[in-house]
mmCIF file of C-alpha atoms (C1' of nucleotides) in Angstrom:
data_model
loop_
_atom_site.group_PDB
_atom_site.id
_atom_site.type_symbol
_atom_site.label_atom_id
_atom_site.label_comp_id
_atom_site.label_asym_id
_atom_site.label_seq_id
_atom_site.Cartn_x
_atom_site.Cartn_y
_atom_site.Cartn_z
ATOM 1 C CA MET A 17 146.118 -53.239 21.536
ATOM 2 C CA LYS A 18 149.664 -52.017 21.493
ATOM 3 C CA HIS A 19 150.457 -49.211 19.178
ATOM 4 C CA LEU A 20 154.002 -48.032 18.505
ATOM 5 C CA SER A 21 154.603 -44.301 18.626
ATOM 6 C CA HIS A 22 154.180 -42.803 15.162
ATOM 7 C CA ALA A 23 157.599 -42.078 13.710
ATOM 8 C CA SER A 24 155.810 -40.172 10.890
ATOM 9 C CA VAL A 25 158.985 -39.008 9.139
ATOM 10 C CA SER A 26 162.313 -40.779 9.390
ATOM 11 C CA SER A 27 165.346 -38.862 8.202
ATOM 12 C CA SER A 28 167.557 -41.789 9.328
ATOM 13 C CA PRO A 29 170.031 -43.097 6.792
ATOM 14 C CA PRO A 30 169.763 -46.669 5.446
ATOM 15 C CA LEU A 31 170.868 -49.508 7.609
ATOM 16 C CA VAL A 32 174.430 -50.369 6.622
ATOM 17 C CA ARG A 33 175.529 -53.673 5.035
ATOM 18 C CA SER A 34 177.109 -55.055 8.222
ATOM 19 C CA PHE A 35 173.681 -55.027 9.804
ATOM 20 C CA TYR A 36 172.475 -57.590 7.268
ATOM 21 C CA GLU A 37 175.754 -59.594 7.256
ATOM 22 C CA ARG A 38 175.013 -61.513 10.467
ATOM 23 C CA GLU A 39 173.073 -64.578 11.503
ATOM 24 C CA THR A 40 169.640 -64.537 9.839
ATOM 25 C CA VAL A 41 167.608 -65.097 13.012
ATOM 26 C CA ASN A 42 169.268 -62.208 14.815
ATOM 27 C CA VAL A 43 168.603 -59.906 11.827
ATOM 28 C CA ALA A 44 164.958 -61.027 11.791
ATOM 29 C CA LYS A 45 164.507 -59.978 15.436
ATOM 30 C CA GLU A 46 166.408 -56.741 15.125
ATOM 31 C CA LEU A 47 164.426 -55.621 12.073
ATOM 32 C CA LEU A 48 161.336 -55.335 14.303
ATOM 33 C CA GLY A 49 160.700 -51.635 15.043
ATOM 34 C CA LYS A 50 162.788 -50.471 12.072
ATOM 35 C CA ILE A 51 161.270 -48.425 9.341
ATOM 36 C CA LEU A 52 160.711 -49.594 5.745
ATOM 37 C CA VAL A 53 160.949 -46.624 3.345
ATOM 38 C CA ARG A 54 159.731 -46.519 -0.239
ATOM 39 C CA SER A 55 160.490 -43.331 -2.162
ATOM 40 C CA PHE A 56 159.040 -42.139 -5.424
ATOM 41 C CA ARG A 57 159.409 -38.883 -7.291
ATOM 42 C CA SER A 58 157.101 -36.881 -5.032
ATOM 43 C CA THR A 59 155.988 -39.308 -2.390
ATOM 44 C CA VAL A 60 157.469 -41.251 0.459
ATOM 45 C CA LEU A 61 155.919 -44.221 2.098
ATOM 46 C CA GLN A 62 156.988 -45.457 5.497
ATOM 47 C CA GLY A 63 155.963 -48.339 7.758
ATOM 48 C CA ILE A 64 157.281 -49.788 10.983
ATOM 49 C CA ILE A 65 158.240 -53.429 10.667
ATOM 50 C CA VAL A 66 156.170 -55.478 13.181
ATOM 51 C CA GLU A 67 156.508 -59.021 11.853
ATOM 52 C CA THR A 68 159.381 -61.012 10.166
ATOM 53 C CA GLU A 69 160.344 -64.562 9.391
ATOM 54 C CA ALA A 70 163.867 -66.014 9.050
ATOM 55 C CA TYR A 71 164.787 -68.428 6.247
ATOM 56 C CA GLY A 72 168.017 -70.297 5.963
ATOM 57 C CA GLY A 73 169.851 -72.286 3.338
ATOM 58 C CA GLU A 74 170.155 -75.919 2.421
ATOM 59 C CA GLU A 75 169.599 -76.991 6.040
ATOM 60 C CA ASP A 76 166.153 -75.300 6.289
ATOM 61 C CA PRO A 77 163.418 -77.378 4.695
ATOM 62 C CA ALA A 78 161.042 -74.372 4.532
ATOM 63 C CA SER A 79 163.537 -72.227 2.606
ATOM 64 C CA HIS A 80 163.518 -71.584 -1.120
ATOM 65 C CA ALA A 81 167.238 -72.392 -0.911
ATOM 66 C CA TYR A 82 166.575 -75.859 0.569
ATOM 67 C CA ARG A 83 167.435 -77.636 -2.767
ATOM 68 C CA GLY A 84 170.319 -75.420 -3.565
ATOM 69 C CA PRO A 85 170.769 -72.395 -5.933
ATOM 70 C CA THR A 86 168.145 -71.897 -8.674
ATOM 71 C CA GLU A 87 167.383 -69.044 -11.016
ATOM 72 C CA ARG A 88 164.759 -67.734 -8.576
ATOM 73 C CA ASN A 89 166.618 -67.775 -5.369
ATOM 74 C CA GLN A 90 170.004 -66.458 -6.665
ATOM 75 C CA VAL A 91 169.605 -63.281 -4.559
ATOM 76 C CA MET A 92 169.621 -65.407 -1.458
ATOM 77 C CA TYR A 93 173.152 -66.455 -2.310
ATOM 78 C CA GLY A 94 174.429 -62.997 -3.173
ATOM 79 C CA PRO A 95 175.757 -60.157 -1.003
ATOM 80 C CA PRO A 96 173.831 -59.153 2.124
ATOM 81 C CA GLY A 97 171.519 -56.083 2.178
ATOM 82 C CA HIS A 98 169.799 -56.730 -1.151
ATOM 83 C CA ALA A 99 166.097 -57.294 -1.707
ATOM 84 C CA TYR A 100 164.797 -60.726 -2.576
ATOM 85 C CA VAL A 101 161.438 -60.317 -4.221
ATOM 86 C CA TYR A 102 159.543 -63.314 -5.526
ATOM 87 C CA PHE A 103 156.225 -63.877 -7.235
ATOM 88 C CA THR A 104 153.818 -66.477 -5.855
ATOM 89 C CA TYR A 105 150.299 -67.783 -6.093
ATOM 90 C CA GLY A 106 150.025 -66.350 -9.618
ATOM 91 C CA MET A 107 149.416 -62.809 -8.247
ATOM 92 C CA HIS A 108 151.405 -61.827 -5.157
ATOM 93 C CA TYR A 109 154.927 -60.549 -4.464
ATOM 94 C CA CYS A 110 156.769 -61.036 -1.202
ATOM 95 C CA LEU A 111 159.707 -58.936 0.022
ATOM 96 C CA ASN A 112 162.750 -60.444 1.747
ATOM 97 C CA VAL A 113 166.123 -58.992 2.703
ATOM 98 C CA LYS A 114 169.224 -61.026 2.049
ATOM 99 C CA THR A 115 171.142 -61.797 5.241
ATOM 100 C CA GLY A 116 174.463 -63.455 6.136
ATOM 101 C CA PRO A 117 177.655 -63.533 4.108
ATOM 102 C CA ASN A 118 178.025 -63.576 0.290
ATOM 103 C CA GLY A 119 177.655 -67.151 -0.977
ATOM 104 C CA GLN A 120 175.689 -68.452 1.965
ATOM 105 C CA ALA A 121 171.828 -68.514 1.512
ATOM 106 C CA GLY A 122 169.728 -66.648 4.042
ATOM 107 C CA ALA A 123 166.867 -64.112 4.004
ATOM 108 C CA VAL A 124 164.250 -62.440 6.229
ATOM 109 C CA LEU A 125 160.675 -62.142 4.963
ATOM 110 C CA ILE A 126 159.003 -58.882 5.893
ATOM 111 C CA ARG A 127 155.455 -60.034 6.863
ATOM 112 C CA ALA A 128 153.757 -56.915 8.266
ATOM 113 C CA LEU A 129 154.142 -53.172 8.749
ATOM 114 C CA GLN A 130 152.414 -50.517 10.912
ATOM 115 C CA PRO A 131 151.721 -47.775 8.319
ATOM 116 C CA ALA A 132 153.521 -44.496 9.378
ATOM 117 C CA SER A 133 153.417 -42.087 6.488
ATOM 118 C CA GLY A 134 152.020 -41.930 3.010
ATOM 119 C CA ILE A 135 148.816 -43.582 4.227
ATOM 120 C CA ASP A 136 146.532 -41.877 1.734
ATOM 121 C CA ARG A 137 148.491 -43.369 -1.186
ATOM 122 C CA MET A 138 148.400 -46.793 0.485
ATOM 123 C CA LYS A 139 144.640 -46.574 0.813
ATOM 124 C CA LYS A 140 144.271 -45.734 -2.827
ATOM 125 C CA VAL A 141 146.514 -48.488 -4.011
ATOM 126 C CA ARG A 142 145.066 -51.067 -1.752
ATOM 127 C CA GLY A 143 141.493 -50.115 -2.340
ATOM 128 C CA THR A 144 140.450 -49.852 1.233
ATOM 129 C CA GLU A 145 139.929 -47.171 3.870
ATOM 130 C CA ARG A 146 140.773 -49.541 6.733
ATOM 131 C CA ILE A 147 144.315 -48.709 7.934
ATOM 132 C CA LYS A 148 144.548 -52.078 9.709
ATOM 133 C CA ASP A 149 144.182 -53.865 6.244
ATOM 134 C CA LEU A 150 146.815 -51.884 4.415
ATOM 135 C CA THR A 151 149.985 -53.708 5.284
ATOM 136 C CA ASN A 152 149.109 -56.571 7.687
ATOM 137 C CA GLY A 153 150.486 -59.349 5.441
ATOM 138 C CA PRO A 154 153.488 -59.994 3.191
ATOM 139 C CA ALA A 155 151.620 -59.565 -0.104
ATOM 140 C CA LYS A 156 149.544 -56.707 1.209
ATOM 141 C CA LEU A 157 152.594 -54.600 2.084
ATOM 142 C CA THR A 158 154.237 -55.183 -1.249
ATOM 143 C CA GLN A 159 151.092 -54.050 -3.002
ATOM 144 C CA ALA A 160 150.857 -50.966 -0.857
ATOM 145 C CA PHE A 161 154.517 -50.089 -1.313
ATOM 146 C CA ASP A 162 154.512 -51.026 -5.021
ATOM 147 C CA VAL A 163 157.248 -53.621 -4.553
ATOM 148 C CA THR A 164 157.439 -55.805 -7.730
ATOM 149 C CA ARG A 165 159.845 -57.866 -9.764
ATOM 150 C CA ASP A 166 161.958 -54.910 -10.775
ATOM 151 C CA LEU A 167 163.145 -54.431 -7.162
ATOM 152 C CA ASN A 168 164.504 -58.012 -7.018
ATOM 153 C CA GLY A 169 168.196 -57.701 -6.244
ATOM 154 C CA HIS A 170 167.909 -53.988 -5.369
ATOM 155 C CA ASP A 171 170.604 -52.782 -3.024
ATOM 156 C CA LEU A 172 168.891 -51.618 0.242
ATOM 157 C CA THR A 173 171.948 -49.677 1.457
ATOM 158 C CA THR A 174 171.945 -46.923 -1.166
ATOM 159 C CA GLY A 175 168.926 -44.978 0.183
ATOM 160 C CA ARG A 176 167.246 -44.972 -3.185
ATOM 161 C CA ARG A 177 163.787 -46.291 -4.017
ATOM 162 C CA LEU A 178 163.564 -48.854 -1.202
ATOM 163 C CA PHE A 179 165.466 -49.158 2.007
ATOM 164 C CA ILE A 180 165.257 -49.768 5.704
ATOM 165 C CA ALA A 181 166.122 -47.118 8.298
ATOM 166 C CA ASP A 182 166.571 -46.937 12.011
ATOM 167 C CA ASN A 183 163.686 -45.738 14.097
ATOM 168 C CA ALA A 184 164.674 -42.770 16.343
ATOM 169 C CA ASP A 185 161.865 -43.447 18.766
ATOM 170 C CA PRO A 186 160.848 -47.103 18.591
ATOM 171 C CA GLY A 187 159.333 -47.250 22.026
ATOM 172 C CA LYS A 188 159.393 -50.303 24.133
ATOM 173 C CA PHE A 189 158.019 -53.571 22.798
ATOM 174 C CA GLU A 190 158.238 -57.283 23.453
ATOM 175 C CA ILE A 191 159.306 -59.744 20.805
ATOM 176 C CA ALA A 192 157.185 -62.863 20.461
ATOM 177 C CA SER A 193 157.957 -65.924 18.224
ATOM 178 C CA SER A 194 156.097 -68.796 16.598
ATOM 179 C CA SER A 195 156.517 -71.202 13.819
ATOM 180 C CA ARG A 196 156.404 -69.791 10.309
ATOM 181 C CA ILE A 197 153.127 -69.150 8.543
ATOM 182 C CA GLY A 198 152.105 -71.041 5.379
ATOM 183 C CA VAL A 199 154.874 -73.531 5.379
ATOM 184 C CA ARG A 200 154.521 -77.333 5.784
ATOM 185 C CA ALA A 201 158.145 -78.165 6.555
ATOM 186 C CA GLY A 202 160.351 -76.874 9.301
ATOM 187 C CA THR A 203 157.545 -76.091 11.661
ATOM 188 C CA ASP A 204 159.784 -77.004 14.539
ATOM 189 C CA ARG A 205 161.753 -73.843 14.153
ATOM 190 C CA LEU A 206 160.194 -70.852 15.844
ATOM 191 C CA TRP A 207 161.567 -68.402 13.255
ATOM 192 C CA ARG A 208 158.577 -66.027 12.987
ATOM 193 C CA PHE A 209 159.061 -62.952 15.117
ATOM 194 C CA PHE A 210 156.494 -60.215 15.837
ATOM 195 C CA ILE A 211 155.811 -57.415 18.225
ATOM 196 C CA ARG A 212 153.494 -58.769 20.895
ATOM 197 C CA GLY A 213 150.045 -57.147 20.870
ATOM 198 C CA ASN A 214 150.610 -54.993 17.808
ATOM 199 C CA GLN A 215 147.403 -54.852 15.858
ATOM 200 C CA PHE A 216 149.101 -54.862 12.435
ATOM 201 C CA VAL A 217 150.603 -58.430 12.940
ATOM 202 C CA SER A 218 149.100 -60.682 10.229
ATOM 203 C CA LYS A 219 147.907 -63.503 12.396
ATOM 204 C CA GLN A 220 147.280 -64.259 16.026
ATOM 205 C "C1'" DC B 27 157.184 -81.447 -21.720
ATOM 206 C "C1'" DT B 28 153.750 -81.785 -18.242
ATOM 207 C "C1'" DA B 29 151.937 -81.075 -13.927
ATOM 208 C "C1'" DA B 30 151.524 -79.799 -9.133
ATOM 209 C "C1'" DA B 31 152.347 -76.802 -5.382
ATOM 210 C "C1'" DG B 32 153.062 -72.494 -3.662
ATOM 211 C "C1'" DA B 33 156.681 -68.020 2.511
ATOM 212 C "C1'" DT B 34 148.611 -65.361 -0.049
ATOM 213 C "C1'" DG B 35 144.427 -62.486 -0.101
ATOM 214 C "C1'" DT B 36 139.589 -61.927 -0.810
ATOM 215 C "C1'" DC B 37 135.069 -63.103 -0.930
ATOM 216 C "C1'" DC B 38 131.494 -66.297 0.233
ATOM 217 C "C1'" DT B 39 128.628 -69.351 3.370
ATOM 218 C "C1'" DG C 3 135.916 -72.487 7.737
ATOM 219 C "C1'" DG C 4 136.365 -73.029 2.651
ATOM 220 C "C1'" DA C 5 136.592 -71.933 -2.358
ATOM 221 C "C1'" DC C 6 139.037 -69.764 -5.776
ATOM 222 C "C1'" DA C 7 141.906 -66.537 -8.451
ATOM 223 C "C1'" DT C 8 146.138 -67.037 -11.365
ATOM 224 C "C1'" DC C 9 150.968 -68.164 -13.093
ATOM 225 C "C1'" DT C 10 155.812 -69.032 -12.055
ATOM 226 C "C1'" DT C 11 158.957 -72.286 -10.498
ATOM 227 C "C1'" DT C 12 160.497 -76.696 -9.893
ATOM 228 C "C1'" DA C 13 160.571 -81.506 -10.143
ATOM 229 C "C1'" DG C 14 159.745 -85.519 -12.510
ATOM 230 C "C1'" DA C 15 158.589 -88.247 -16.775
#
DNA sequence: CTAAAGATGTCCT
DNA sequence: GGACATCTTTAGA
């Protein structure tokens, strides 16, 4: 069981827009080991990103943008570095970051985190004491981090409310890939990326 | 307007 | 391994 070193408190600034304004698959890989930060009035939650998935535009049959722009997916066509939050299965939210240039659809789904700080609050919100179950899935982490509709379109480069920061001490890890989880189409693309051996990855 | 599926999680057998 | 909760979005009539 691989465990990344605990970067309990990151004081790193938010990743800049040019980080997101690149090819989606590359951004998906490079987000591994980075820190998702959610700040409230008197609390800060942090988790190390350990699993991501890349989604393209009209050429990707698994993407929400496969059939062109709609009301739901409009953030995927907007400027890079903004949060695309969507509601699914009648009860769950999923968090993506918009990637690539303005006008071209692309996003990376954040699928799992390794909790780093604010764990007590995550336990309370998730209703479990098991750290392994706090953020090991796309809808689990949005619940733990209180990411809902009102953060759809949120700019992740401002450092307010929700952002992603560099990890000062990510340690060494190996990136593994597989086809994306929960999609019927586009399974030929190995666009799911995760830290090999990390116990917070959602599925083996 | 109607209906079916969905980038999931939880509980049950 | 399978049922089911629950509702928005999208496609098709």
